[in-house]
CSV table of C-alpha atoms in Angstrom, one decimal:
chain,number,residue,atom,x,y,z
A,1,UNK,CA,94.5,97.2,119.1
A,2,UNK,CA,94.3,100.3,121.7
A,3,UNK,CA,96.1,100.3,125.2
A,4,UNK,CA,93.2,101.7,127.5
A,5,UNK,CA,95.6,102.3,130.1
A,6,UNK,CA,97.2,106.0,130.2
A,7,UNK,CA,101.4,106.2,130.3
A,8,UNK,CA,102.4,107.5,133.7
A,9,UNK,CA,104.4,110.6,133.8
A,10,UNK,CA,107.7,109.1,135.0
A,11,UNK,CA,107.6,106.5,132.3
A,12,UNK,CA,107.2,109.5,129.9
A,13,UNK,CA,110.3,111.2,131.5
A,14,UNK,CA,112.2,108.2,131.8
A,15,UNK,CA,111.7,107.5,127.9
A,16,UNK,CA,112.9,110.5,126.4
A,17,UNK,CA,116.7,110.0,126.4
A,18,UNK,CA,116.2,106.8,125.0
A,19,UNK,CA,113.7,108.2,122.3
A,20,UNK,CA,116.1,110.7,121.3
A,21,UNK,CA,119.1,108.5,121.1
A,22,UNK,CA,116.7,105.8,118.9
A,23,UNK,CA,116.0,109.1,117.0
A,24,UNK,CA,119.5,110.2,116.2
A,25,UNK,CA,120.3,106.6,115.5
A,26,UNK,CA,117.7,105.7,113.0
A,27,UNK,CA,118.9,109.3,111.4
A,28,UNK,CA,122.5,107.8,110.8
A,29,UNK,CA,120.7,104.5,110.2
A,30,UNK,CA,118.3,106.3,107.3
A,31,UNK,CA,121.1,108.3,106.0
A,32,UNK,CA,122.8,105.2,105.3
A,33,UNK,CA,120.4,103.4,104.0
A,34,UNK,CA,119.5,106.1,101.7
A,35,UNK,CA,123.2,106.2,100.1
A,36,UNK,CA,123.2,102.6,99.4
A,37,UNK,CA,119.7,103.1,97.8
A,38,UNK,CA,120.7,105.5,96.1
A,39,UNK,CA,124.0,104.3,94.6
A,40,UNK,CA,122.3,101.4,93.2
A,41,UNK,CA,119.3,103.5,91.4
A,42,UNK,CA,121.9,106.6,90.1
A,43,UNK,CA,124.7,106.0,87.4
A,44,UNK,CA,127.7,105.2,88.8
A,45,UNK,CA,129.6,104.4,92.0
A,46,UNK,CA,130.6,107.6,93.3
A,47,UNK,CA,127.0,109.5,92.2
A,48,UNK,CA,125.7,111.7,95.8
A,49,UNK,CA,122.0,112.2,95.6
A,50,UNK,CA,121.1,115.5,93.8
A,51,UNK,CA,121.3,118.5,96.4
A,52,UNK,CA,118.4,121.4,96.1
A,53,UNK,CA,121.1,124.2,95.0
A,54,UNK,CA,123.4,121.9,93.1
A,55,UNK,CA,122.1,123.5,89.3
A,56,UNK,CA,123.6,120.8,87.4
A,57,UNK,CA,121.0,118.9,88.0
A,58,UNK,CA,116.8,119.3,87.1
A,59,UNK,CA,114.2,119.8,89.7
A,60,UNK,CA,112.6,116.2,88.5
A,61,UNK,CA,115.8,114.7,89.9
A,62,UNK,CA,116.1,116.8,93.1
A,63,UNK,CA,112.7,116.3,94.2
A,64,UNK,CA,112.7,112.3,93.4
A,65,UNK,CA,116.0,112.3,95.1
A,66,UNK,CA,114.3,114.0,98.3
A,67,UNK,CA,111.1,112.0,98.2
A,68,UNK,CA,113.0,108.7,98.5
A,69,UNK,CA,115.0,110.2,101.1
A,70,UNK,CA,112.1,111.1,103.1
A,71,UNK,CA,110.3,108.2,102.8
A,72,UNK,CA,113.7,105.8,103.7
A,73,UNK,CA,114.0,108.4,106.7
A,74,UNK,CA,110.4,108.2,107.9
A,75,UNK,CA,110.4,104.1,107.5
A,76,UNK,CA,113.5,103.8,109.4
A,77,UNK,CA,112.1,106.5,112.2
A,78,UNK,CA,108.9,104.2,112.5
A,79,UNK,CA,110.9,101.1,112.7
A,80,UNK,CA,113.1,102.2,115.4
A,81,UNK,CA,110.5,104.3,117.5
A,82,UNK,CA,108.3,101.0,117.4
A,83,UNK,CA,110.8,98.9,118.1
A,84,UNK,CA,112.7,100.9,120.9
A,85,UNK,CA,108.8,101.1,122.5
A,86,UNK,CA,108.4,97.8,122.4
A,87,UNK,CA,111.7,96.9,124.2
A,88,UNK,CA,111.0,99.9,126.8
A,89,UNK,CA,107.3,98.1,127.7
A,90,UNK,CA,109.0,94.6,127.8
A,91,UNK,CA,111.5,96.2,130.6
A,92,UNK,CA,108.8,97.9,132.3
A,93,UNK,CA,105.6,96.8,131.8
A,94,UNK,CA,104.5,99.8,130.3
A,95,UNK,CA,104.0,102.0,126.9
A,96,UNK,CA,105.9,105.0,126.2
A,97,UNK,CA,103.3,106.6,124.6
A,98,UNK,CA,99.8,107.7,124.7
């Protein structure tokens, strides 16, 4: 389902600040839940995800470690972006985006 009607310019402006703070939060948010993900797929308790210059470990691992980091971080992202739009066009009465 489209919106046909075109976001104003101060609702733009007046949605930034609270698109970067969703932003920075579902950062933290994704970071998180990418630990806890991680610690239950790795071997052991204290095992951090694989880093790109880290060469004890193969590039198999680093680039699985990054692809479930990514896609954790862009699920999050789009969770809190739709949610915090959603919440800003139930206060007032218009979309954020567009």
């Amino acid at each position: 389902m489209r919106h046909e009607e075109r976001t104003s310019t101060s609702a733009k402006l007046l949605y930034r600040p609270i698109g970067l703070t969703s932003s920075i939060v579902a950062g933290i948010a994704a970071g998180q839940v990418f630990k806890q993900v991680w610690k239950r797929v790795s071997a052991g308790e204290g095992a951090d995800a694989p880093r790109a210059l880290e060469s004890e470990y193969s590039m198999k691992e680093v680039l699985a470690a990054a692809a479930v980091q990514g896609a954790i971080f862009a699920v999050v992202k789009a969770l809190v972006d739709r949610g915090g739009a959603r919440a800003f066009q139930r206060a007032t009465g218009e979309w954020p985006g567009d």
